[in-house]
Each structure stands twice: as C-alpha cells, then as structure tokens.
C-alpha cells in the first residue's frame, strides 16, 4: 500500500512536519480537514492510514487502510467498505470523510454516543456526546469490559428512544461487532478478575480437547473489550496504546457477533430489559447495577493518560483539539484536549504466525497442520451465517 502524504488541508502537518519519520504517527484533525461520524475512519485519518485531510478517499484506500490499521481480513474490509459506499450512493468518485455524515445513508439515528440529526438536517453531527458516552459505559455489567450483551442493552435502549429501520439497525450492530472482535486482546489479569474468554463452539472445543489444548487468559481473546481501551479510542480517535492487532478480524467472526447482538437484543426486548429514555439520561437501573469499579473510576484512569497527554500538548504548542468535531469550537466531550504529539507508534502488523511484540498469535498456539481447519470449524460450528453485513 502506498502511504498517503502526511499533509493536511493546509499542506503540512503542524505536529510531525510534512514528512514525519513515522508515517503513522498520531496527529488529530486540523482546521480544514474533513472527518466522519465514525471513530474507525477518523482514527485511520489521524494516523495517516487514510489521507490526513480526509479528502480524496476511495474504496481501495479504505480497504487497504482497514487491513493495515486494524488487521481486518480482506473479505471483511471489502464487504464493509463496498456495502457502506453502496448505501452512500455517491458513485465511485473520490469523496471526503464528511460525506459519510449524510443522514440516513450510512449514518443513522440512535447512535451509541453521537447525537441524532435534527429533523431537517442533511448531515448528522460529528461530535460525540459526553453524557451518552457515560451512559454507554455505565451499562457494563462488570464495570471492567463491554461485552456483546452490554452493547446489546445499550442498542435496545437507544433504538427504543429513536426507532431505526432494519438495515441501519444491522449496520449499528456490525460497527460494534467489529469493535468487540478487534479490541479484545488476551489479558490474563482481567481474566483472573473474572472476565470470561471469548466463547468457542462445542465442535471447536471438542477438537481442541483431543489435542490437549487449553484456553487461558494469556492465549485467548477476552469476551469483551476493556472499557478504558474503548473509551480512549472513542474519545481521541487514536489507536489505543495498550492494544496490538493480536489477531485478524474476519467476516465470519463479525457475522457471528452480529447474530449474537441481534439475539441478545430480541431476548432483552421480550423481557423488557431495554427502557425508553431521552438522550443523555443515564438509566437508573443500569447505573445502580454498575459495580464498584464504576465509569468514574475508569474515567479517572483515562484522566491519568490525559495528564501525560496534556504535557505533550504543551510541548506541541497547545493546538486545540478537533477530535470528534468538524470545527475547533464544536467539541462536546468535556475532556482534556487530545494530545498533539504522540510517542505512540502503531505496532507493525504481525507477520503470519508471528505475534506483534512477541505476543503469540492463534497460529502460534495451534499446530500448523490443524490451525486453519480449527478456525474454520469454529466459525462454521459456532454461528449460523445469517443476516446482512454492514
Ligand atoms: C474497522 C472498521 C470499522 C469500525 C470498527 C467502525 C466502528 C464504528 C462505530 C463503533 C460507530 C458508532 C458510533 C456511534 O454509534 O456513535 C461507527 C459509526 C459509523 N461508521 Fe464506522 N466503523 C468501521 C468502518 C467504517 C467504514 C469502512 C465506513 C464507511 C466507509 C464507516 C462509516 C461509519 C458511519 C457513516 C458511521 C455513523 C453511523 C451512526 O450514525 O452511528 N465505518 N463506526
């Protein structure tokens, strides 16, 4: 993939210079850059996987970027991109990220942490809403990770407040299905604290048991994404420093999680677990359920990151953050400014069978002779392939 030049609309990057040594160093949007209501697209632009000014974007550029930045499989990256661009209905000409905010094309109401579009607005707001975000994480049952069930609970609530059509409801599930599969690196410490591992199908478990394999918190993805990691990504549109693209996120895996979200949502609707409420209100029941390690505690931890980041800001001359908004003045998150310089370097992609930074991949943990077959068995056995993928 050819790396887009490290420039913004102004023609240069004020943080890393016009030709930074690291083409994927983080740099938030600058005045005149174009951004989308999508944390993935924006973070790829902020790291230079997409053009940093968010303009002149094509399907091929997005597919390559999704594979390089997030390690999506090619079929998933292709289906996601072409599905979205079909809905956007702008033909195949290059477009800018803000085009994705056109309401009721790909963008929809009842988002997790973006406000709804106004009744006559052609473009939806790009900024996140701090109250919605707080409400989102307060829904975590264990206060440590967001699971598919936690996300389903929020989606039920958001769609009860603002109903959306089936296609957009599937899209909304698809967005979070990828997040859930992408950011769930193994974590022995969290597993010791009770966070379960991602479930395997009985077929896969049986075959693995024949070969004596045992899943542990150190070698198997968690069944959930740490709140702190997800929150950092949403708020800063920056690749989380504690994350490595541990495994490839596949199309089948994503369809499986979409199905899981859909089933959980329909079960919750039957039991009345979702509640209608206005935007920004924290549902009392869910908040009451939130355990000792609450969102405030998590927020405080993120705050620690911010303290370091703010000093980066000072070094960089305190350029105001445009993260999550099109203009410097429309920032809704009441958070410290997004850092302008970054020590964080996107980790290199794991080569096949080798982990990033020495972390073993699934391939390392299974004999080559059965590794691929096991994964296929797992994918086919665990989920019926139903539904549309975003
Ligand atoms: C790694 C791949 C991707 C991930 C993990 C991802 C994740 C997300 C998430 C979590 C949201 C929800 C924000 C919210 O509810 O407030 C979102 C929204 C959105 N994404 Fe992405 N996305 C990905 C790729 C894409 C691509 C390829 C496109 C289009 C080319 C796209 C377009 C959008 C749009 C238009 C929205 C706004 C939808 C809304 O109104 O909530 N995304 N994305």
CSV table of C-alpha atoms and ligand atoms in Angstrom, one decimal:
chain,number,residue,atom,x,y,z
A,1,UNK,CA,0.0,0.0,0.0
A,2,UNK,CA,1.3,3.4,-0.8
A,3,UNK,CA,1.3,5.7,2.2
A,4,UNK,CA,-0.7,8.9,1.8
A,5,UNK,CA,1.4,12.0,2.2
A,6,UNK,CA,1.5,13.4,5.7
A,7,UNK,CA,-0.2,16.6,5.0
A,8,UNK,CA,-3.5,18.3,5.9
A,9,UNK,CA,-5.6,20.8,4.0
A,10,UNK,CA,-3.1,23.4,4.9
A,11,UNK,CA,-0.4,21.4,3.0
A,12,UNK,CA,1.6,20.4,6.1
A,13,UNK,CA,1.3,18.7,9.4
A,14,UNK,CA,1.9,21.1,12.2
A,15,UNK,CA,2.8,18.3,14.6
A,16,UNK,CA,5.1,15.9,12.9
A,17,UNK,CA,6.1,18.0,10.0
A,18,UNK,CA,5.4,17.5,6.3
A,19,UNK,CA,7.4,14.3,6.2
A,20,UNK,CA,7.4,12.7,9.6
A,21,UNK,CA,9.7,9.8,10.1
A,22,UNK,CA,6.8,7.6,11.2
A,23,UNK,CA,4.1,7.8,8.5
A,24,UNK,CA,1.5,6.6,11.1
A,25,UNK,CA,2.3,8.9,14.0
A,26,UNK,CA,-0.9,10.2,15.6
A,27,UNK,CA,-2.0,13.7,14.6
A,28,UNK,CA,-5.6,14.9,15.2
A,29,UNK,CA,-7.6,16.7,12.5
A,30,UNK,CA,-6.5,20.3,11.8
A,31,UNK,CA,-8.6,23.2,10.6
A,32,UNK,CA,-10.0,22.4,7.2
A,33,UNK,CA,-9.5,18.6,7.5
A,34,UNK,CA,-12.6,16.5,6.8
A,35,UNK,CA,-13.9,14.0,9.3
A,36,UNK,CA,-16.7,11.4,9.6
A,37,UNK,CA,-19.0,10.3,12.4
A,38,UNK,CA,-17.0,7.1,12.6
A,39,UNK,CA,-14.2,6.5,15.1
A,40,UNK,CA,-12.6,4.0,12.8
A,41,UNK,CA,-12.4,6.2,9.8
A,42,UNK,CA,-11.3,9.2,11.8
A,43,UNK,CA,-8.6,7.3,13.7
A,44,UNK,CA,-7.3,5.9,10.4
A,45,UNK,CA,-7.0,9.5,9.1
A,46,UNK,CA,-5.4,10.7,12.3
A,47,UNK,CA,-2.8,8.0,11.9
A,48,UNK,CA,-2.2,8.6,8.2
A,49,UNK,CA,-3.7,5.3,7.0
A,50,UNK,CA,-6.3,7.4,5.2
A,51,UNK,CA,-5.3,10.8,3.7
A,52,UNK,CA,-4.8,13.0,6.8
A,53,UNK,CA,-7.0,15.7,5.4
A,54,UNK,CA,-9.8,13.2,5.0
A,55,UNK,CA,-10.2,14.1,1.3
A,56,UNK,CA,-9.8,12.2,-1.9
A,57,UNK,CA,-10.8,8.9,-0.3
A,58,UNK,CA,-11.6,5.9,-2.4
A,59,UNK,CA,-12.8,2.3,-1.7
A,60,UNK,CA,-9.4,0.9,-2.4
A,61,UNK,CA,-7.7,3.3,0.0
A,62,UNK,CA,-10.2,2.3,2.7
A,63,UNK,CA,-9.8,-1.4,2.2
A,64,UNK,CA,-6.0,-1.2,2.4
A,65,UNK,CA,-6.3,1.1,5.5
A,66,UNK,CA,-8.7,-1.2,7.3
A,67,UNK,CA,-6.3,-4.2,6.8
A,68,UNK,CA,-3.2,-2.3,7.8
A,69,UNK,CA,-4.5,-0.3,10.8
A,70,UNK,CA,-6.9,-2.8,12.3
A,71,UNK,CA,-6.0,-6.1,10.7
A,72,UNK,CA,-9.3,-6.7,9.2
A,73,UNK,CA,-9.4,-9.6,6.8
A,74,UNK,CA,-9.6,-8.7,3.2
A,75,UNK,CA,-13.2,-10.1,2.7
A,76,UNK,CA,-14.4,-8.1,5.8
A,77,UNK,CA,-12.6,-4.9,4.8
A,78,UNK,CA,-14.0,-5.3,1.2
A,79,UNK,CA,-17.6,-6.1,2.3
A,80,UNK,CA,-17.7,-3.3,4.9
A,81,UNK,CA,-16.3,-0.7,2.5
A,82,UNK,CA,-18.3,-1.5,-0.6
A,83,UNK,CA,-21.5,-2.1,1.5
A,84,UNK,CA,-21.1,1.4,3.0
A,85,UNK,CA,-20.3,3.1,-0.3
A,86,UNK,CA,-23.3,1.4,-1.9
A,87,UNK,CA,-25.5,2.9,0.7
A,88,UNK,CA,-23.8,6.3,0.4
A,89,UNK,CA,-24.8,6.3,-3.2
A,90,UNK,CA,-22.2,8.8,-4.5
A,91,UNK,CA,-20.8,6.6,-7.2
A,92,UNK,CA,-17.1,5.6,-7.4
A,93,UNK,CA,-15.6,9.1,-7.5
A,94,UNK,CA,-13.2,10.0,-4.6
A,95,UNK,CA,-15.1,11.5,-1.6
A,96,UNK,CA,-14.3,13.2,1.7
A,97,UNK,CA,-15.0,11.8,5.1
A,98,UNK,CA,-17.6,14.3,5.9
A,99,UNK,CA,-19.8,12.9,3.1
A,100,UNK,CA,-20.3,9.8,5.4
A,101,UNK,CA,-22.2,12.1,7.8
A,102,UNK,CA,-25.1,12.4,5.2
A,103,UNK,CA,-28.1,11.4,7.3
A,104,UNK,CA,-29.8,8.1,6.6
A,105,UNK,CA,-27.3,6.9,4.1
A,106,UNK,CA,-24.8,5.1,6.2
A,107,UNK,CA,-25.2,7.4,9.1
A,108,UNK,CA,-28.3,6.8,11.2
A,109,UNK,CA,-30.0,8.0,14.4
A,110,UNK,CA,-29.9,6.1,17.7
A,111,UNK,CA,-26.0,6.0,17.6
A,112,UNK,CA,-24.3,5.0,20.7
A,113,UNK,CA,-22.6,8.3,21.6
A,114,UNK,CA,-23.4,10.7,18.7
A,115,UNK,CA,-26.5,12.9,19.0
A,116,UNK,CA,-29.3,12.3,16.5
A,117,UNK,CA,-29.5,14.5,13.3
A,118,UNK,CA,-32.0,17.3,13.6
A,119,UNK,CA,-35.3,16.9,11.7
A,120,UNK,CA,-34.3,18.9,8.7
A,121,UNK,CA,-30.5,18.3,8.8
A,122,UNK,CA,-28.9,16.7,5.8
A,123,UNK,CA,-25.7,16.0,7.7
A,124,UNK,CA,-25.6,14.5,11.2
A,125,UNK,CA,-23.4,16.0,13.9
A,126,UNK,CA,-19.8,14.7,14.1
A,127,UNK,CA,-19.2,15.4,17.7
A,128,UNK,CA,-19.7,12.8,20.4
A,129,UNK,CA,-21.9,13.5,23.4
A,130,UNK,CA,-20.2,13.0,26.7
A,131,UNK,CA,-23.5,12.1,28.5
A,132,UNK,CA,-24.3,9.4,26.0
A,133,UNK,CA,-20.8,8.0,26.3
A,134,UNK,CA,-21.0,7.9,30.0
A,135,UNK,CA,-24.3,6.2,29.8
A,136,UNK,CA,-22.8,3.7,27.3
A,137,UNK,CA,-20.0,2.6,29.7
A,138,UNK,CA,-22.3,2.7,32.7
A,139,UNK,CA,-24.2,-0.2,31.1
A,140,UNK,CA,-21.2,-2.6,31.5
A,141,UNK,CA,-22.3,-5.3,33.9
A,142,UNK,CA,-18.9,-5.9,35.5
A,143,UNK,CA,-17.6,-2.3,35.1
A,144,UNK,CA,-14.4,-3.7,33.5
A,145,UNK,CA,-15.3,-4.7,29.9
A,146,UNK,CA,-18.0,-4.0,27.4
A,147,UNK,CA,-19.4,-7.4,26.3
A,148,UNK,CA,-21.8,-8.1,23.4
A,149,UNK,CA,-24.6,-8.3,25.9
A,150,UNK,CA,-23.7,-4.9,27.3
A,151,UNK,CA,-23.7,-3.4,23.8
A,152,UNK,CA,-27.0,-5.1,23.0
A,153,UNK,CA,-28.5,-3.5,26.1
A,154,UNK,CA,-27.4,0.0,25.0
A,155,UNK,CA,-28.7,-0.6,21.5
A,156,UNK,CA,-32.1,-1.7,22.8
A,157,UNK,CA,-32.3,1.4,24.8
A,158,UNK,CA,-31.2,3.7,22.0
A,159,UNK,CA,-33.5,2.2,19.5
A,160,UNK,CA,-36.4,2.3,21.9
A,161,UNK,CA,-35.8,6.0,22.2
A,162,UNK,CA,-35.3,6.5,18.5
A,163,UNK,CA,-36.6,3.7,16.3
A,164,UNK,CA,-34.4,3.0,13.2
A,165,UNK,CA,-35.0,0.7,10.2
A,166,UNK,CA,-33.7,-2.9,9.9
A,167,UNK,CA,-30.8,-2.0,7.6
A,168,UNK,CA,-29.5,0.7,9.9
A,169,UNK,CA,-30.0,-1.5,12.9
A,170,UNK,CA,-27.9,-4.2,11.3
A,171,UNK,CA,-25.3,-1.6,10.4
A,172,UNK,CA,-25.2,-0.4,14.0
A,173,UNK,CA,-24.7,-4.0,15.2
A,174,UNK,CA,-22.0,-4.5,12.5
A,175,UNK,CA,-20.0,-1.5,13.7
A,176,UNK,CA,-19.8,-2.7,17.2
A,177,UNK,CA,-19.4,-6.4,16.3
A,178,UNK,CA,-16.1,-5.4,14.7
A,179,UNK,CA,-15.1,-3.3,17.7
A,180,UNK,CA,-15.8,-6.2,20.0
A,181,UNK,CA,-13.7,-8.6,17.9
A,182,UNK,CA,-10.9,-6.2,17.2
A,183,UNK,CA,-10.0,-4.8,20.6
A,184,UNK,CA,-10.3,-7.9,22.8
A,185,UNK,CA,-6.7,-8.9,23.2
A,186,UNK,CA,-6.0,-11.7,25.7
A,187,UNK,CA,-5.5,-10.4,29.2
A,188,UNK,CA,-4.6,-12.8,31.9
A,189,UNK,CA,-5.0,-10.2,34.7
A,190,UNK,CA,-8.6,-9.3,33.6
A,191,UNK,CA,-9.4,-13.0,33.2
A,192,UNK,CA,-8.2,-13.6,36.7
A,193,UNK,CA,-10.6,-10.8,37.8
A,194,UNK,CA,-13.4,-12.8,36.3
A,195,UNK,CA,-13.7,-11.6,32.7
A,196,UNK,CA,-14.6,-14.7,30.7
A,197,UNK,CA,-12.8,-15.7,27.5
A,198,UNK,CA,-14.4,-15.5,24.1
A,199,UNK,CA,-16.7,-18.5,23.8
A,200,UNK,CA,-15.8,-21.3,21.4
A,201,UNK,CA,-18.2,-23.6,19.6
A,202,UNK,CA,-18.6,-27.0,21.1
A,203,UNK,CA,-17.1,-28.5,17.9
A,204,UNK,CA,-14.0,-26.4,18.2
A,205,UNK,CA,-13.7,-27.1,22.0
A,206,UNK,CA,-14.1,-30.8,21.4
A,207,UNK,CA,-11.4,-30.9,18.6
A,208,UNK,CA,-9.0,-28.8,20.6
A,209,UNK,CA,-9.5,-31.0,23.7
A,210,UNK,CA,-8.5,-34.0,21.6
A,211,UNK,CA,-5.1,-32.3,21.0
A,212,UNK,CA,-4.8,-31.3,24.6
A,213,UNK,CA,-5.2,-27.5,24.1
A,214,UNK,CA,-6.4,-25.4,26.9
A,215,UNK,CA,-7.5,-21.8,26.6
A,216,UNK,CA,-6.1,-19.4,29.2
A,217,UNK,CA,-6.4,-15.7,29.7
A,218,UNK,CA,-3.0,-15.3,28.2
A,219,UNK,CA,-3.7,-17.0,24.9
A,220,UNK,CA,-7.3,-16.5,24.2
A,221,UNK,CA,-9.2,-13.3,23.5
A,222,UNK,CA,-11.4,-11.9,26.2
A,223,UNK,CA,-15.2,-11.9,25.8
A,224,UNK,CA,-15.3,-8.2,26.0
A,225,UNK,CA,-13.2,-5.1,25.4
A,226,UNK,CA,-11.7,-3.2,28.4
A,227,UNK,CA,-13.7,0.0,29.0
A,228,UNK,CA,-10.6,2.1,29.3
A,229,UNK,CA,-9.4,1.0,25.9
A,230,UNK,CA,-12.7,1.5,24.1
A,231,UNK,CA,-13.2,4.9,25.8
A,232,UNK,CA,-9.8,6.1,24.8
A,233,UNK,CA,-10.4,5.2,21.2
A,234,UNK,CA,-13.9,6.8,21.0
A,235,UNK,CA,-12.7,10.0,22.7
A,236,UNK,CA,-9.4,10.5,20.9
A,237,UNK,CA,-9.9,8.6,17.7
A,238,UNK,CA,-6.4,7.4,18.2
A,239,UNK,CA,-5.2,3.8,18.3
A,240,UNK,CA,-5.1,2.7,21.9
A,241,UNK,CA,-1.6,2.4,23.2
A,242,UNK,CA,-2.3,-0.8,25.1
A,243,UNK,CA,-3.7,-2.6,22.1
A,244,UNK,CA,-2.0,-4.7,19.4
A,245,UNK,CA,-3.8,-6.2,16.4
A,246,UNK,CA,-3.4,-9.6,18.0
A,247,UNK,CA,-5.5,-11.5,15.5
A,248,UNK,CA,-7.1,-11.0,12.2
A,249,UNK,CA,-10.8,-10.0,12.5
A,250,UNK,CA,-12.7,-12.0,9.9
A,251,UNK,CA,-16.0,-11.6,8.1
A,252,UNK,CA,-17.4,-14.8,9.6
A,253,UNK,CA,-16.4,-13.8,13.1
A,254,UNK,CA,-18.1,-10.5,12.6
A,255,UNK,CA,-21.3,-12.1,11.3
A,256,UNK,CA,-21.3,-14.4,14.4
A,257,UNK,CA,-21.1,-11.4,16.7
A,258,UNK,CA,-23.8,-9.5,14.8
A,259,UNK,CA,-26.0,-12.6,15.3
A,260,UNK,CA,-25.2,-12.7,19.0
A,261,UNK,CA,-26.0,-9.0,19.3
A,262,UNK,CA,-29.3,-9.5,17.4
A,263,UNK,CA,-30.3,-12.5,19.6
A,264,UNK,CA,-29.4,-10.7,22.8
A,265,UNK,CA,-31.4,-7.6,21.7
A,266,UNK,CA,-34.5,-9.6,20.9
A,267,UNK,CA,-34.3,-11.5,24.2
A,268,UNK,CA,-34.0,-8.2,26.1
A,269,UNK,CA,-36.9,-6.7,24.2
A,270,UNK,CA,-39.0,-9.7,25.2
A,271,UNK,CA,-38.1,-9.3,28.9
A,272,UNK,CA,-38.4,-5.6,28.7
A,273,UNK,CA,-34.8,-5.0,29.7
A,274,UNK,CA,-34.4,-2.1,27.3
A,275,UNK,CA,-36.0,1.2,28.5
A,276,UNK,CA,-37.1,4.2,26.5
A,277,UNK,CA,-35.3,7.3,27.6
A,278,UNK,CA,-34.3,10.6,26.3
A,279,UNK,CA,-30.8,11.3,25.0
A,280,UNK,CA,-28.2,11.8,27.7
A,281,UNK,CA,-30.2,10.4,30.6
A,282,UNK,CA,-28.4,7.6,32.5
A,283,UNK,CA,-30.8,4.8,33.1
A,284,UNK,CA,-31.2,4.5,36.9
A,285,UNK,CA,-31.5,0.7,36.8
A,286,UNK,CA,-28.3,0.2,34.9
A,287,UNK,CA,-26.4,2.7,36.9
A,288,UNK,CA,-27.5,1.0,40.1
A,289,UNK,CA,-26.2,-2.3,38.7
A,290,UNK,CA,-22.8,-0.7,37.9
A,291,UNK,CA,-20.3,-2.4,40.2
A,292,UNK,CA,-17.7,-0.8,42.5
A,293,UNK,CA,-15.3,-0.2,39.6
A,294,UNK,CA,-17.5,2.4,38.1
A,295,UNK,CA,-17.2,4.5,35.0
A,296,UNK,CA,-16.0,7.4,37.2
A,297,UNK,CA,-13.1,5.2,38.3
A,298,UNK,CA,-12.4,4.3,34.7
A,299,UNK,CA,-12.7,8.0,33.7
A,300,UNK,CA,-10.2,8.9,36.4
A,301,UNK,CA,-7.8,6.3,35.0
A,302,UNK,CA,-8.2,7.7,31.5
A,303,UNK,CA,-7.6,11.1,33.2
A,304,UNK,CA,-4.1,9.8,34.2
A,305,UNK,CA,-3.3,9.2,30.5
A,306,UNK,CA,-4.6,12.6,29.8
A,307,UNK,CA,-2.2,14.2,32.2
A,308,UNK,CA,0.7,12.8,30.3
A,309,UNK,CA,-1.0,13.8,27.0
A,310,UNK,CA,-1.7,17.3,28.1
A,311,UNK,CA,2.0,17.8,28.7
A,312,UNK,CA,2.5,16.6,25.2
A,313,UNK,CA,0.1,19.2,24.1
A,314,UNK,CA,2.1,21.9,25.8
A,315,UNK,CA,5.2,20.7,24.0
A,316,UNK,CA,3.3,20.9,20.8
A,317,UNK,CA,2.2,24.4,21.4
A,318,UNK,CA,-1.3,23.6,22.6
A,319,UNK,CA,-3.0,23.4,19.2
A,320,UNK,CA,-6.7,23.0,20.1
A,321,UNK,CA,-8.2,19.5,19.5
A,322,UNK,CA,-10.5,19.0,16.6
A,323,UNK,CA,-11.1,15.4,17.6
A,324,UNK,CA,-14.6,14.4,17.1
A,325,UNK,CA,-15.8,17.7,15.6
A,326,UNK,CA,-15.5,19.4,12.3
A,327,UNK,CA,-14.7,22.7,13.8
A,328,UNK,CA,-12.5,23.6,16.7
A,329,UNK,CA,-15.4,25.2,18.5
A,330,UNK,CA,-17.9,22.4,18.4
A,331,UNK,CA,-16.2,19.9,20.8
A,332,UNK,CA,-18.9,18.4,23.0
A,333,UNK,CA,-16.8,15.9,25.0
A,334,UNK,CA,-15.8,17.8,28.2
A,335,UNK,CA,-12.4,16.2,28.3
A,336,UNK,CA,-8.9,17.4,28.3
A,337,UNK,CA,-7.6,18.2,24.8
A,338,UNK,CA,-6.5,15.5,22.6
A,339,UNK,CA,-2.7,15.3,22.5
A,340,UNK,CA,-1.0,16.9,19.6
A,341,UNK,CA,2.1,14.8,19.6
A,342,UNK,CA,2.5,11.2,20.2
A,343,UNK,CA,5.1,8.8,21.3
A,344,UNK,CA,2.7,6.1,20.3
A,345,UNK,CA,3.6,4.3,17.2
A,346,UNK,CA,1.2,1.9,15.5
A,347,UNK,CA,2.7,-1.5,16.0
A,348,UNK,CA,3.8,-3.3,12.9
A,349,UNK,CA,1.4,-5.9,11.6
A,350,UNK,CA,2.1,-9.3,12.8
A,351,UNK,CA,3.5,-11.5,10.1
A,352,UNK,CA,1.6,-14.7,9.5
A,353,UNK,CA,2.0,-16.9,12.5
A,354,UNK,CA,4.1,-14.4,14.5
A,355,UNK,CA,2.7,-12.1,17.1
A,356,UNK,CA,3.3,-8.4,17.5
A,357,UNK,CA,5.9,-7.6,20.1
A,358,UNK,CA,6.4,-11.2,20.8
A,359,UNK,CA,2.8,-11.9,21.7
A,360,UNK,CA,1.8,-15.3,20.4
A,361,UNK,CA,-0.9,-15.4,17.8
A,362,UNK,CA,-3.6,-18.1,17.5
A,363,UNK,CA,-1.3,-19.5,14.8
A,364,UNK,CA,1.5,-19.9,17.3
A,365,UNK,CA,-0.7,-21.7,19.7
A,366,UNK,CA,-2.0,-24.3,17.3
A,367,UNK,CA,0.0,-26.8,15.2
A,368,UNK,CA,0.1,-25.5,11.7
A,369,UNK,CA,-1.4,-28.7,10.4
A,370,UNK,CA,-4.8,-28.0,12.1
A,371,UNK,CA,-4.7,-24.3,12.8
A,372,UNK,CA,-6.6,-23.1,9.8
A,373,UNK,CA,-9.1,-26.0,9.9
A,374,UNK,CA,-9.8,-25.4,13.6
A,375,UNK,CA,-10.6,-21.8,12.9
A,376,UNK,CA,-12.9,-22.8,10.1
A,377,UNK,CA,-14.6,-25.4,12.2
A,378,UNK,CA,-15.0,-22.8,14.9
A,379,UNK,CA,-16.5,-20.3,12.6
A,380,UNK,CA,-18.9,-22.7,10.9
A,381,UNK,CA,-19.8,-24.5,14.1
A,382,UNK,CA,-20.4,-21.6,16.3
A,383,UNK,CA,-22.7,-19.4,14.3
A,384,UNK,CA,-25.3,-19.8,11.6
A,385,UNK,CA,-24.4,-17.4,8.9
A,386,UNK,CA,-27.5,-15.3,8.7
A,387,UNK,CA,-28.0,-11.6,8.1
A,388,UNK,CA,-26.5,-8.8,6.2
A,389,UNK,CA,-23.1,-7.5,7.0
A,390,UNK,CA,-22.5,-3.8,7.1
B,1,LIG,C1,-12.8,-1.2,11.5
B,1,LIG,C2,-13.9,-0.9,10.9
B,1,LIG,C3,-14.9,0.0,11.5
B,1,LIG,C4,-15.3,0.0,12.8
B,1,LIG,C5,-14.8,-0.8,14.0
B,1,LIG,C6,-16.3,1.0,12.9
B,1,LIG,C7,-16.9,1.4,14.1
B,1,LIG,C8,-17.9,2.3,14.2
B,1,LIG,C9,-18.7,2.6,15.4
B,1,LIG,C10,-18.4,1.9,16.7
B,1,LIG,C11,-19.6,3.5,15.1
B,1,LIG,C12,-20.7,4.0,16.0
B,1,LIG,C13,-20.5,5.4,16.6
B,1,LIG,C14,-21.8,5.7,17.4
B,1,LIG,O1,-22.7,4.9,17.5
B,1,LIG,O2,-21.9,6.8,18.0
B,1,LIG,C15,-19.4,3.8,13.7
B,1,LIG,C16,-20.2,4.7,13.0
B,1,LIG,C17,-20.1,5.0,11.7
B,1,LIG,N1,-19.2,4.4,10.8
B,1,LIG,FE1,-17.8,3.1,11.2
B,1,LIG,N2,-16.5,1.6,11.6
B,1,LIG,C18,-15.7,0.9,10.8
B,1,LIG,C19,-15.6,1.1,9.4
B,1,LIG,C20,-16.4,2.0,8.7
B,1,LIG,C21,-16.4,2.2,7.3
B,1,LIG,C22,-15.5,1.4,6.3
B,1,LIG,C23,-17.3,3.2,7.0
B,1,LIG,C24,-17.6,3.8,5.7
B,1,LIG,C25,-16.9,3.7,4.6
B,1,LIG,C26,-17.9,3.6,8.2
B,1,LIG,C27,-18.8,4.6,8.4
B,1,LIG,C28,-19.5,4.9,9.5
B,1,LIG,C29,-20.5,5.9,9.6
B,1,LIG,C30,-21.1,6.7,8.5
B,1,LIG,C31,-20.9,5.9,11.0
B,1,LIG,C32,-22.0,6.7,11.6
B,1,LIG,C33,-23.2,5.8,11.9
B,1,LIG,C34,-24.0,6.4,13.0
B,1,LIG,O3,-24.8,7.3,12.7
B,1,LIG,O4,-23.9,6.0,14.2
B,1,LIG,N3,-17.3,2.9,9.2
B,1,LIG,N4,-18.4,3.1,13.2
